Amino acid sequence: MFKSFLIKYGEIGVKGKNRYIFEDALVKQIYFALKDVDGEFNVSKEQGRIYVDTVGEFDYEETVEALKRVFGIVGICPMVQIDDNGFDDLCEQLKGYMKAVYGEKQITFKVNCRRARKNYPLTSMEMNAAIGEKILEAFPNMTVDVHKPDVLLSVEVRNKINIYSEVISGCGGMPIGTNGKAMLLLSGGIDSPVAGWMIAKRGVELEATYFHAPPYTSERAKQKVVDLAKQVAKYTGPIKLNVVNFTDPQLYIYENAPHEQLTIIMRRYMMKIAEELANKSGCMALITGESLGQVASQTIQSLYTTNEVCTMPVFRPLIGFDKQDIIDISERIGTYETSILPFEDCCTIFVAKHPVTKPLLHIIKKSEEKLGEKMDELVKISIDSVEVVHCS
Ligand code: ATP
Ligand code: MG
């Protein structure tokens, strides 16, 4: 019976005169989310409301699932829209609606009328009372509860009249594209896809960088990262993934730096390269999946030392999360199954047995100086030979 959805949005409703920017971004993202769903859709906005109308046959479940992935939506209301043929007709239609949706169920309800068109002959209060009465007459099994009703029957009088009573939760946040772009350091692990998803949820478009070290890391490990980017892209829209061949810089560090400093130096170069790629494509922040204390490279001293190479803000949305909290999100957003596939994103030969957990910046810098110009050359070659994979 539902041919339309009323889309409720949260925070973007309060953006004053820039509101249309947010609404337009939301409309665009809704179209993107629906592009692979069976059916034809029309997304429109009208006075602080966004509607998704369907044309002909469509898959209801798939449509709702797709809308649940759009950042910026707080509620999805399957809606019936009718023409205004007078109040009596409205009451008849509402009775038909209640019968179809709730049938003989024993429920409490409350009518909530709103009039965007103030010339309607009854006030909202009068409408509430009159409609409530009609429903009580028609359904002896229903009662009114104005405080905690099972069903809030909303009736909005606009050019047409909107009727809805179910609100399916959306994922909240802000529409992608309203908050610039950031570069996600995406590995094959559990954390970084979650970190990217969290920042994207605040309206940030994502680009991604993956450091690949063939033949030490396999093609399958790379494919895993591509798959993760595709999964995140279901929420964000297409993600441009930069695959950096990091083998030569990594081998060079391995051969020329103290073993226990490998990880930290390698991470500093990763950040440096990611920042350069970010600058090239107009990103204004980096995103990592780091969480304080999780591993040796994520102690406060290590983070201090890696962060020092960047001038761009580095977003670490998981910094205060426990691993289980991160796993819970990754399961919810659908990246977990891929993340736990056993293809390592980093070869064990590059992992020190006893990494420093409290690196000192001046010592690390000294080691890096010894790497000399040769290292800069290798880094430049890596940057110049980036392979781009479009993930969607
Ligand atoms: P993840 O689960 O995201 O792999 P992790 O717990 O394995 O994280 P680290 O390996 O220390 O932690 O990596 C910390 C962060 O550095 C990652 O979350 C990711 O943002 C980035 N990173 C690590 N390895 C790579 C890589 N090969 N390519 C791109 N980014 C990486
Ligand atoms: Mg990892």
XYZ file of C-alpha atoms in Angstrom, residues 8-345:
338
model
C 13.073 12.836 8.219
C 16.409 14.472 8.657
C 17.921 15.636 11.894
C 20.751 18.056 12.297
C 20.580 19.297 8.750
C 17.230 20.816 9.599
C 18.909 23.479 11.677
C 21.398 24.857 9.200
C 19.628 28.145 8.536
C 20.024 29.645 5.112
C 22.484 26.966 4.024
C 19.856 24.346 4.526
C 19.297 23.843 0.803
C 22.929 22.740 0.405
C 22.349 19.977 2.911
C 19.020 19.026 1.402
C 20.444 18.885 -2.107
C 23.325 16.705 -0.899
C 20.850 14.420 0.819
C 18.717 14.136 -2.316
C 21.818 13.257 -4.320
C 22.868 10.571 -1.823
C 19.373 9.086 -1.763
C 19.445 8.729 -5.544
C 22.853 7.101 -5.252
C 21.644 4.643 -2.615
C 18.614 3.690 -4.689
C 20.384 3.236 -7.994
C 20.757 -0.531 -7.625
C 17.346 -1.115 -6.068
C 14.576 -2.658 -8.151
C 12.140 0.087 -9.110
C 12.017 3.645 -10.338
C 12.259 6.461 -7.833
C 11.614 10.133 -7.694
C 13.246 12.123 -4.898
C 11.923 15.613 -4.271
C 11.982 18.295 -1.633
C 9.135 20.479 -0.535
C 9.200 22.956 2.370
C 11.503 21.187 4.777
C 10.442 17.727 3.691
C 12.075 15.197 1.425
C 9.960 12.607 -0.314
C 10.886 9.440 -2.092
C 8.130 8.490 -4.506
C 8.095 5.233 -6.348
C 6.912 4.806 -9.896
C 5.341 1.430 -10.566
C 6.576 -1.769 -8.958
C 9.422 -1.660 -6.458
C 11.062 -3.812 -3.817
C 9.944 -2.422 -0.462
C 12.517 -4.196 1.731
C 15.426 -3.315 -0.507
C 14.312 0.292 -0.673
C 14.181 0.608 3.099
C 17.563 -1.120 3.474
C 19.104 1.289 0.979
C 17.624 4.338 2.708
C 18.972 3.097 6.036
C 22.478 3.497 4.620
C 22.108 7.175 3.758
C 23.872 9.480 6.200
C 21.680 12.389 7.229
C 18.434 10.434 7.431
C 17.062 9.959 10.955
C 13.708 8.483 10.043
C 12.077 6.743 7.112
C 8.305 6.922 7.136
C 6.363 4.744 4.716
C 3.593 7.110 3.724
C 0.269 7.262 1.957
C -0.426 10.485 0.103
C -3.981 11.460 -0.769
C -5.724 14.370 -2.444
C -7.683 16.749 -0.294
C -11.323 15.924 -1.028
C -12.730 17.387 2.162
C -12.645 16.327 5.785
C -15.164 13.483 5.533
C -13.189 11.867 2.764
C -10.018 12.273 4.836
C -11.619 10.439 7.752
C -12.716 7.603 5.480
C -9.212 7.310 4.055
C -7.714 7.290 7.551
C -10.034 4.506 8.617
C -8.957 2.549 5.558
C -5.324 3.200 6.474
C -5.748 2.039 10.085
C -7.573 -1.076 8.960
C -4.910 -1.980 6.412
C -1.953 -1.363 8.735
C -3.278 -2.428 12.155
C -6.398 -4.414 11.294
C -8.045 -5.801 14.381
C -5.000 -5.250 16.603
C -5.532 -3.999 20.105
C -3.551 -0.774 20.129
C -3.496 2.646 21.699
C -3.114 5.597 19.359
C -2.874 9.330 19.142
C -3.660 11.513 16.166
C -1.137 14.204 15.325
C -2.342 16.640 12.673
C -0.279 19.428 11.244
C -1.312 21.971 8.691
C 1.278 23.562 6.440
C -1.710 24.986 4.589
C -3.436 27.147 7.180
C -6.600 27.728 5.171
C -7.821 24.236 5.987
C -11.315 24.643 7.529
C -10.391 22.949 10.830
C -7.543 23.714 13.218
C -5.033 20.975 14.023
C -6.568 20.479 17.473
C -10.058 20.171 16.057
C -8.806 17.704 13.489
C -7.077 15.576 16.131
C -10.241 15.316 18.189
C -12.600 14.650 15.290
C -10.373 12.064 13.608
C -9.719 10.342 16.937
C -13.447 10.012 17.501
C -14.059 8.526 14.060
C -11.357 5.934 14.581
C -12.663 4.998 18.028
C -16.120 4.503 16.533
C -14.824 2.322 13.739
C -12.371 0.212 15.779
C -13.717 -0.811 19.195
C -10.408 -2.553 19.933
C -8.448 0.718 19.784
C -8.118 3.310 22.535
C -6.566 6.736 22.756
C -3.415 7.361 24.761
C -2.065 10.877 24.394
C 1.067 10.274 26.489
C 2.530 6.973 25.305
C 0.555 5.737 22.332
C 1.584 2.544 20.526
C 0.800 4.329 17.290
C 1.236 7.985 16.481
C -0.926 8.621 13.449
C 0.501 11.641 11.645
C -1.604 13.619 9.231
C 0.045 16.482 7.408
C -2.082 18.818 5.376
C -0.015 20.283 2.576
C -0.899 20.585 -1.126
C -1.750 16.945 -0.698
C -2.289 15.142 2.586
C 0.406 12.855 4.006
C -0.556 9.982 6.254
C 2.020 7.921 8.133
C 2.436 6.173 11.448
C 5.620 4.151 11.223
C 9.090 5.649 11.606
C 11.989 3.360 10.691
C 15.272 4.577 12.185
C 17.844 5.898 9.742
C 21.557 6.012 10.490
C 21.746 9.729 11.308
C 24.786 11.880 10.640
C 25.098 14.357 7.791
C 24.864 13.877 4.026
C 28.129 13.061 2.267
C 29.574 16.038 0.468
C 28.586 18.643 3.043
C 31.837 18.513 4.962
C 34.679 18.318 2.477
C 36.885 15.369 1.729
C 39.423 13.348 3.720
C 41.999 10.667 2.964
C 41.476 7.351 4.757
C 44.506 5.144 5.356
C 42.782 1.902 4.574
C 44.354 -1.402 5.506
C 42.760 -4.814 5.396
C 42.061 -4.808 9.125
C 38.946 -4.291 11.192
C 39.628 -0.765 12.355
C 40.269 1.471 9.391
C 37.024 0.749 7.488
C 35.113 1.575 10.670
C 37.124 4.776 11.136
C 36.356 5.840 7.568
C 32.679 5.067 7.982
C 32.506 7.146 11.170
C 34.038 10.231 9.624
C 31.984 9.831 6.448
C 28.924 9.782 8.659
C 29.666 13.405 9.502
C 29.272 14.346 5.848
C 32.858 13.840 4.722
C 33.581 12.442 1.292
C 36.244 9.703 1.394
C 39.277 8.967 -0.681
C 41.530 6.098 0.413
C 45.158 5.027 0.333
C 46.437 1.490 0.736
C 50.121 0.581 1.109
C 50.853 -2.568 -0.763
C 54.172 -4.456 -0.633
C 54.214 -7.086 -3.370
C 55.368 -9.825 -3.377
C 55.477 -9.720 0.427
C 51.781 -8.909 0.522
C 49.596 -10.831 -1.885
C 47.175 -9.802 -4.609
C 44.465 -11.293 -2.447
C 45.358 -8.913 0.371
C 44.944 -6.045 -2.078
C 41.633 -7.436 -3.317
C 40.484 -7.573 0.289
C 41.139 -3.858 0.672
C 39.279 -3.160 -2.568
C 36.347 -5.197 -1.236
C 36.380 -3.250 2.022
C 36.409 0.040 0.121
C 33.427 -1.194 -1.897
C 31.536 -2.079 1.241
C 32.169 1.355 2.763
C 31.204 2.895 -0.593
C 27.698 1.503 -0.165
C 27.276 4.259 2.408
C 29.490 6.966 1.001
C 29.295 6.728 -2.752
C 32.282 5.863 -4.970
C 35.693 5.827 -3.293
C 38.893 6.472 -5.176
C 41.480 4.063 -3.777
C 45.172 4.866 -4.250
C 47.291 1.745 -4.124
C 50.844 2.728 -3.251
C 53.570 0.241 -4.055
C 55.528 0.509 -0.839
C 57.894 -2.440 -1.294
C 61.104 -0.562 -2.100
C 60.828 2.105 0.604
C 59.940 -0.606 3.083
C 62.866 -2.850 2.121
C 65.171 0.126 2.266
C 64.021 1.017 5.775
C 64.364 -2.639 6.745
C 67.962 -2.721 5.601
C 69.050 0.680 6.876
C 67.250 1.481 10.103
C 67.478 -0.074 13.581
C 65.190 -3.063 13.672
C 63.124 -2.020 16.673
C 62.329 1.301 14.976
C 61.023 -0.240 11.730
C 57.352 0.077 12.434
C 57.450 3.629 13.640
C 59.596 4.838 10.743
C 57.471 2.967 8.267
C 54.339 4.511 9.734
C 55.835 7.997 9.533
C 56.489 7.481 5.832
C 52.992 6.136 5.300
C 51.526 9.261 6.863
C 53.823 11.481 4.844
C 52.865 9.816 1.560
C 49.173 9.777 2.430
C 49.341 13.468 3.228
C 50.955 14.237 -0.090
C 48.275 12.283 -1.969
C 45.643 14.002 0.159
C 46.973 17.420 -0.759
C 46.949 16.534 -4.426
C 43.280 15.681 -4.410
C 41.910 18.391 -2.179
C 41.498 16.381 1.014
C 41.718 18.409 4.199
C 42.380 15.653 6.740
C 43.749 12.148 7.122
C 41.815 9.356 8.811
C 43.325 6.332 10.539
C 41.906 3.436 12.535
C 44.275 3.926 15.450
C 43.072 3.303 18.975
C 45.111 4.322 21.979
C 47.249 1.528 23.390
C 45.979 -1.184 21.032
C 49.460 -2.111 19.716
C 53.041 -0.854 20.092
C 52.595 1.684 17.298
C 49.562 3.130 19.047
C 50.974 4.121 22.407
C 50.736 7.812 23.145
C 54.478 8.165 22.460
C 54.151 6.391 19.118
C 51.191 8.485 18.070
C 53.098 11.627 19.043
C 56.007 10.510 16.901
C 53.971 9.520 13.826
C 51.711 12.528 14.034
C 54.716 14.825 13.884
C 55.232 14.312 10.136
C 51.779 15.693 9.279
C 50.569 19.238 9.136
C 47.084 18.206 8.112
C 44.616 17.281 10.861
C 44.605 13.528 11.498
C 41.208 12.154 12.485
C 41.347 9.064 14.694
C 37.709 8.477 15.504
C 38.454 5.171 17.272
C 41.047 6.591 19.613
C 39.004 5.902 22.763
C 37.284 2.723 21.610
C 37.863 -0.775 22.924
C 38.356 -3.457 20.294
C 34.958 -5.014 20.961
C 33.214 -1.681 20.370
C 34.972 -1.438 17.015
C 34.036 -5.012 16.113
C 30.403 -4.286 16.948
C 30.325 -1.398 14.485
C 32.146 -3.357 11.795
C 29.559 -6.132 12.089
C 26.760 -3.611 11.868
C 28.124 -1.891 8.764
C 29.038 -5.144 7.055
C 32.843 -4.926 6.877
C 33.662 -7.491 9.576
C 33.402 -10.640 7.469
C 35.858 -9.269 4.927
C 38.193 -7.784 7.533
C 38.764 -11.118 9.244
C 39.760 -12.944 6.071
C 43.283 -14.227 6.681
C 45.255 -12.239 4.096
C 47.812 -10.121 5.881
C 48.030 -6.476 4.897
